[in-house]
PDB file of C-alpha atoms in Angstrom:
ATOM      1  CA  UNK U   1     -41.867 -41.732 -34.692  1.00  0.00           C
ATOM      2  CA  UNK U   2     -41.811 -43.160 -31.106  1.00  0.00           C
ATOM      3  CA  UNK U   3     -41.626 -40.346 -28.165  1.00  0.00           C
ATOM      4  CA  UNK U   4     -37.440 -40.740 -26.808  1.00  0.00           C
ATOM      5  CA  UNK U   5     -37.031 -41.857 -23.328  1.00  0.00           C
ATOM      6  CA  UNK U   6     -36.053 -40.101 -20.441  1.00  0.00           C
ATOM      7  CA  UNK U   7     -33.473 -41.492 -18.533  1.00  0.00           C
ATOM      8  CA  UNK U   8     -32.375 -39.627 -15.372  1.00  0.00           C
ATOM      9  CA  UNK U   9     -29.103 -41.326 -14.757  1.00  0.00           C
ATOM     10  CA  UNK U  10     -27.731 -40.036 -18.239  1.00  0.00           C
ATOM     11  CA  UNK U  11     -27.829 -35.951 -17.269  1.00  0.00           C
ATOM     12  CA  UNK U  12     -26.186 -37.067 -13.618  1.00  0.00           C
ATOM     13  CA  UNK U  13     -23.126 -39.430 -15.586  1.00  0.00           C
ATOM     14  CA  UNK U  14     -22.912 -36.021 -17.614  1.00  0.00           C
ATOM     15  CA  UNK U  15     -22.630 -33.963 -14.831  1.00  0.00           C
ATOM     16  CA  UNK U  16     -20.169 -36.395 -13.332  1.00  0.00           C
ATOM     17  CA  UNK U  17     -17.989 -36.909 -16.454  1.00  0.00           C
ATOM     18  CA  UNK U  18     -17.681 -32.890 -16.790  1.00  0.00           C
ATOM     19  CA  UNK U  19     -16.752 -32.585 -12.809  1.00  0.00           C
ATOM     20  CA  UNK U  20     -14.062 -35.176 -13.614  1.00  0.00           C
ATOM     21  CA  UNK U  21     -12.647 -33.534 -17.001  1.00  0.00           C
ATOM     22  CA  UNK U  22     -12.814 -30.073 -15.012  1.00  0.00           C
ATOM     23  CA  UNK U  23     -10.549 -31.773 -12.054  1.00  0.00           C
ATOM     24  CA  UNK U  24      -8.170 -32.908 -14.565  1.00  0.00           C
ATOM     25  CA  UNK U  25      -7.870 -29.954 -16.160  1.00  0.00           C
ATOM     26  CA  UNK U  26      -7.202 -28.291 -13.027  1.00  0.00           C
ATOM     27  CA  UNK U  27      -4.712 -31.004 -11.745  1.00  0.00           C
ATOM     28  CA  UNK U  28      -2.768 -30.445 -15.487  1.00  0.00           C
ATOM     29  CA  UNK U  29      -2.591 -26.654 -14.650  1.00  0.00           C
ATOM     30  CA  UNK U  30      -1.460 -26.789 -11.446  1.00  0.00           C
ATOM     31  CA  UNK U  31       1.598 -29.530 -12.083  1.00  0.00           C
ATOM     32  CA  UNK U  32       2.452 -26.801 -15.199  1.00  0.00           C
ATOM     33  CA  UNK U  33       2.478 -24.126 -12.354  1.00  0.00           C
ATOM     34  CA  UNK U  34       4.788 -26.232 -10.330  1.00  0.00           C
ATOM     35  CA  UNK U  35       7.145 -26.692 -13.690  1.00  0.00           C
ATOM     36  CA  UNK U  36       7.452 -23.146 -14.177  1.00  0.00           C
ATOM     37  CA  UNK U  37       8.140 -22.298 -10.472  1.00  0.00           C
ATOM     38  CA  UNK U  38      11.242 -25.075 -10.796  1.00  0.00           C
ATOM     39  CA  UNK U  39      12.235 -23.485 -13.759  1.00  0.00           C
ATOM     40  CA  UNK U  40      12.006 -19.936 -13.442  1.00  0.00           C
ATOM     41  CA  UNK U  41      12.597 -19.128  -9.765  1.00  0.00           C
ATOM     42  CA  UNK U  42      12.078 -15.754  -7.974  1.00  0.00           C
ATOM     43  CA  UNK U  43      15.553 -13.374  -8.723  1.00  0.00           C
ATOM     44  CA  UNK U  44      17.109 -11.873  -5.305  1.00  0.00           C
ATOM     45  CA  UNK U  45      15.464  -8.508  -6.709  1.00  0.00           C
ATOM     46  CA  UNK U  46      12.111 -10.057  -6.848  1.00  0.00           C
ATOM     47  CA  UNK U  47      12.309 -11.393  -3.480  1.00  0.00           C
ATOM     48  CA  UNK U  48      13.002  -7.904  -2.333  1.00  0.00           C
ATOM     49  CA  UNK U  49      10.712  -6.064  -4.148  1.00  0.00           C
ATOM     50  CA  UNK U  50       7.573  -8.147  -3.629  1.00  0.00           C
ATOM     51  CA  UNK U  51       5.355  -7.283  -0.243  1.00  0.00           C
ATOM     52  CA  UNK U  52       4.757 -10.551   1.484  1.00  0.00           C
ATOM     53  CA  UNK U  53       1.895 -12.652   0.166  1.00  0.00           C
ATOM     54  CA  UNK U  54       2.204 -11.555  -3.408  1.00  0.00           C
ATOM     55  CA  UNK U  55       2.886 -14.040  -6.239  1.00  0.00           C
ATOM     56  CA  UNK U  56       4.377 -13.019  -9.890  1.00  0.00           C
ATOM     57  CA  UNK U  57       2.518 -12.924 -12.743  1.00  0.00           C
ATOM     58  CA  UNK U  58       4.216 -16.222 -14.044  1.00  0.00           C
ATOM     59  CA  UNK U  59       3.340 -17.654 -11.232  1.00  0.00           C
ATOM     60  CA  UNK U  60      -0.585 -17.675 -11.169  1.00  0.00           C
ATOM     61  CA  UNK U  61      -2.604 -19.982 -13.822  1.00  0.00           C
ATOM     62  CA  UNK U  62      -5.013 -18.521 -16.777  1.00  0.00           C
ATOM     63  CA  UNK U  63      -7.810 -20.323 -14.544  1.00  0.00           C
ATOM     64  CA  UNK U  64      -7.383 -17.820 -11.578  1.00  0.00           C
ATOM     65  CA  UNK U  65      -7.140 -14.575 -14.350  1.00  0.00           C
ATOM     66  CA  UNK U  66     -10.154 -15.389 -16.347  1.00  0.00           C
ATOM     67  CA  UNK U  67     -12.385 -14.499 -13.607  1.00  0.00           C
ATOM     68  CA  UNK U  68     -10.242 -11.721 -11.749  1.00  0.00           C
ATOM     69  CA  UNK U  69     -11.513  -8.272 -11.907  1.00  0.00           C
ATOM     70  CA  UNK U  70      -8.278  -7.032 -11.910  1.00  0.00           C
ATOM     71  CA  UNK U  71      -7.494  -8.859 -15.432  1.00  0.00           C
ATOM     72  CA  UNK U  72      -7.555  -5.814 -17.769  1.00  0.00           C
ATOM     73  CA  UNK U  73      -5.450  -4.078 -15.943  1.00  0.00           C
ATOM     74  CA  UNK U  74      -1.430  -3.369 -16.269  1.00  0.00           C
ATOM     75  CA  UNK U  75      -0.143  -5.819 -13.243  1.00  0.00           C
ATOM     76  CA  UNK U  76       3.671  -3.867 -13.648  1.00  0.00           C
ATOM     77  CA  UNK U  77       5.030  -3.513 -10.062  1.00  0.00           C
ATOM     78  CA  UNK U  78       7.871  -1.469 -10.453  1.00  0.00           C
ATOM     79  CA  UNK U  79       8.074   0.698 -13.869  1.00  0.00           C
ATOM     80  CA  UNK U  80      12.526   0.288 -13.722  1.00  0.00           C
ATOM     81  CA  UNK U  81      12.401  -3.745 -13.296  1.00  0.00           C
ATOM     82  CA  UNK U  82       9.198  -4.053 -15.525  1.00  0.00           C
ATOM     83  CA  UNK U  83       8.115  -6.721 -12.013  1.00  0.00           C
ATOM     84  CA  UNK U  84       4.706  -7.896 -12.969  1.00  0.00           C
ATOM     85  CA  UNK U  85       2.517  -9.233  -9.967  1.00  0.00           C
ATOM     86  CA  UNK U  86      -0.722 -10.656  -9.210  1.00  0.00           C
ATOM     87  CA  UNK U  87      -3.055  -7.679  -8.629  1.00  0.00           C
ATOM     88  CA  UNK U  88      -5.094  -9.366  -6.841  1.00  0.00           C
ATOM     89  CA  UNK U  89      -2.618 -10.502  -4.218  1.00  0.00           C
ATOM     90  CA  UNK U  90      -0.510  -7.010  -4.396  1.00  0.00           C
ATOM     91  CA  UNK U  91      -4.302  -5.377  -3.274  1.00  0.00           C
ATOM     92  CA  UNK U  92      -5.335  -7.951  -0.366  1.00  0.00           C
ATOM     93  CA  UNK U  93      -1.205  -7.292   1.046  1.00  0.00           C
ATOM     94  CA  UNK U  94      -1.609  -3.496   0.935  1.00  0.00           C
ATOM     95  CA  UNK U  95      -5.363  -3.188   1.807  1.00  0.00           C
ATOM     96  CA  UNK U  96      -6.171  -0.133   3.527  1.00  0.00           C
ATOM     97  CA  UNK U  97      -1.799   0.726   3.812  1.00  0.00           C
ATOM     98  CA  UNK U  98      -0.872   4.100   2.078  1.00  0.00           C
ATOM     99  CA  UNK U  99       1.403   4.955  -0.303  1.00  0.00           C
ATOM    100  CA  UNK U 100       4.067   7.647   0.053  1.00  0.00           C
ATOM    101  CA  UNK U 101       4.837  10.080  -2.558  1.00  0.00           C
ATOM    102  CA  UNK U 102       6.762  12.925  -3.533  1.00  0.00           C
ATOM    103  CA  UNK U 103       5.711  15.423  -5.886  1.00  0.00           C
ATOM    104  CA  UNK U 104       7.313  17.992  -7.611  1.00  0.00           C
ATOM    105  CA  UNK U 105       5.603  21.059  -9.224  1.00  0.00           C
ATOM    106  CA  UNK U 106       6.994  22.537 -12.078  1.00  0.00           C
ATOM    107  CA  UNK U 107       4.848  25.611 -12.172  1.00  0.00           C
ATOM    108  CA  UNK U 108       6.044  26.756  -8.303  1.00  0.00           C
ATOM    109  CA  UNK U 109       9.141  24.440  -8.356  1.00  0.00           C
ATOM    110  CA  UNK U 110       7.743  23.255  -5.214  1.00  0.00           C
ATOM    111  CA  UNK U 111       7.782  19.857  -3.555  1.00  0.00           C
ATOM    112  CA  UNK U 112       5.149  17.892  -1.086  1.00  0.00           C
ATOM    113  CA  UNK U 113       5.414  14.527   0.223  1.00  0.00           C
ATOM    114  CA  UNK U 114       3.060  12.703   1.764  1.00  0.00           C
ATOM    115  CA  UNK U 115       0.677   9.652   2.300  1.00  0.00           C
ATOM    116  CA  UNK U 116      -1.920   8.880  -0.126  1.00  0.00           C
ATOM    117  CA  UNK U 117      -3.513   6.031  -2.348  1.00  0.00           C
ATOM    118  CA  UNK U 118      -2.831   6.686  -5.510  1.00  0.00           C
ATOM    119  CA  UNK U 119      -0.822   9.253  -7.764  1.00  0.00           C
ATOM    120  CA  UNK U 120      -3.770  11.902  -8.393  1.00  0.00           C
ATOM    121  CA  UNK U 121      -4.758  11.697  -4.565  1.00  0.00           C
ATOM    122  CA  UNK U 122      -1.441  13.178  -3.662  1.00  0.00           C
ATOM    123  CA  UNK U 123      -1.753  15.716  -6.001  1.00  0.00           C
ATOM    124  CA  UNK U 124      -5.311  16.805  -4.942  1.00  0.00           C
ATOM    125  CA  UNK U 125      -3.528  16.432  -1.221  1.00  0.00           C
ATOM    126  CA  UNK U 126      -1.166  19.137  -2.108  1.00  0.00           C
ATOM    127  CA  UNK U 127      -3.362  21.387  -3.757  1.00  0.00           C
ATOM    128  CA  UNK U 128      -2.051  21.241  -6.759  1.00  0.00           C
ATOM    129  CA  UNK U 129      -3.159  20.970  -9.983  1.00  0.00           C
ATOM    130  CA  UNK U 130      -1.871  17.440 -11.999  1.00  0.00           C
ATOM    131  CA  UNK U 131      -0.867  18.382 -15.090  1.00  0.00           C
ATOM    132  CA  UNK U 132       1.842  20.524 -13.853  1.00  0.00           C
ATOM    133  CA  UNK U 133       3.604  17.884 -11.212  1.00  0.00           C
ATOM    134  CA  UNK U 134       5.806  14.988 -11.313  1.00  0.00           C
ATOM    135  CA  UNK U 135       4.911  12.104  -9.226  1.00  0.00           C
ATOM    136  CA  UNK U 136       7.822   9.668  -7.228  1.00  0.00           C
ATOM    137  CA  UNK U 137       6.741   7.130  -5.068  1.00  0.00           C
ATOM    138  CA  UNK U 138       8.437   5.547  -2.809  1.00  0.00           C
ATOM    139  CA  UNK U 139       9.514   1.510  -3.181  1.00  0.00           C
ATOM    140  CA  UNK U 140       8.500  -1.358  -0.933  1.00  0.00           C
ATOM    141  CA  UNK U 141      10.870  -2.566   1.439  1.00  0.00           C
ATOM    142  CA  UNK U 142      13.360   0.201   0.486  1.00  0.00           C
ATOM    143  CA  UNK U 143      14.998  -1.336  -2.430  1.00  0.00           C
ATOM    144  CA  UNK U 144      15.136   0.826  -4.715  1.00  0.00           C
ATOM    145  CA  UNK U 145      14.608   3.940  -2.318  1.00  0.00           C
ATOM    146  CA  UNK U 146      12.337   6.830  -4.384  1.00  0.00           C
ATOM    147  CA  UNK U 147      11.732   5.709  -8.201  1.00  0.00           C
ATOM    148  CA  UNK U 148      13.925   8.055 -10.612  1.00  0.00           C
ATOM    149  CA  UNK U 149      12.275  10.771 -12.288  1.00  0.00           C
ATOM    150  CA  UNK U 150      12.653   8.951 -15.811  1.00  0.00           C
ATOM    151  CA  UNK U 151      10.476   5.919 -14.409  1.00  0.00           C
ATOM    152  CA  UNK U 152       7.749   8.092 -12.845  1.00  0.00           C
ATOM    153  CA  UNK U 153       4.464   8.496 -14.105  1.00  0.00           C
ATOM    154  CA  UNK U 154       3.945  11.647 -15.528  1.00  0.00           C
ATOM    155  CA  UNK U 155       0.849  13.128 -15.353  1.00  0.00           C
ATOM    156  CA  UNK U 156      -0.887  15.530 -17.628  1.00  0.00           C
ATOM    157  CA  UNK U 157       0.236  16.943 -20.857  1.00  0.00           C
ATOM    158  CA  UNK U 158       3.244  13.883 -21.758  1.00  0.00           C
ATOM    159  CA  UNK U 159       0.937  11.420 -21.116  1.00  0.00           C
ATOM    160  CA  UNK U 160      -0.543   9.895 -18.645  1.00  0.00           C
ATOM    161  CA  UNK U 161       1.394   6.701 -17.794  1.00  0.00           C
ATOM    162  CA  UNK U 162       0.039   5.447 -13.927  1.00  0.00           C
TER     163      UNK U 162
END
């Protein structure tokens, strides 16, 4: 059986023809991302809720996702309007900012407020130990003002919902 040739040309039409179908594929996504936007614009709540420089969730293609570390995670906003963002946006627009909190203890029936960067933080902040505190934090751009104690998280023994 004769020995097959090797012709260098073939791998770089391959590597050509898959550059091409990737392009397409991107071009496709992008023109169904530009569909969606026309169909399902922004709501006035949406608009007011978001930090600048943060797209929804319907908004960003499965390309971009697939390789975001931020993919497993819940991307919900706001726990009362159920807003779900791009995490990866919502982090670069609120890099290094604080969030403010207010926390109730239900042991002392005590309450702190205060800067910090996440739920727990603000509880270590206080002193105070999480599974007897309630956790509000406050809404960007005031539109909502503090989150109601229903929509919270609750930390410790009803679950831990951050």
């Amino acid at each position: 059986m004769p020995e097959q040739l090797a012709l260098p040309f073939i791998a770089e039409i391959d590597k050509e023809a898959e550059k091409e179908q990737v392009a397409a594929k991107r071009r496709n996504q992008k023109a169904i991302m530009a569909s969606i936007k026309e169909r399902y614009p922004m709501t006035e709540q949406e608009r007011t809720e978001l930090p600048p420089g943060v797209r929804l969730c319907r908004f960003v293609g499965d390309w971009e996702c697939e390789k975001c570390p931020y993919g497993y995670l819940d991307h919900t906003l706001s726990w009362y309007f159920q807003t779900k963002v791009c995490l990866k946006d919502f982090y670069k627009a609120v890099q290094g900012q604080l969030r403010v909190f207010r926390i109730y203890n239900t042991a002392t029936r005590e309450w702190w407020e205060g800067e910090a960067g996440s739920a727990w933080e603000a509880c270590a902040k206080a002193g105070w130990d999480p599974v007897s505190c309630w956790v509000r934090e406050k809404t960007y751009k005031g539109a909502g003002g503090w989150k109601s104690p229903e929509d919270a998280p609750v930390l410790g023994k009803r679950g831990d919902r951050r």
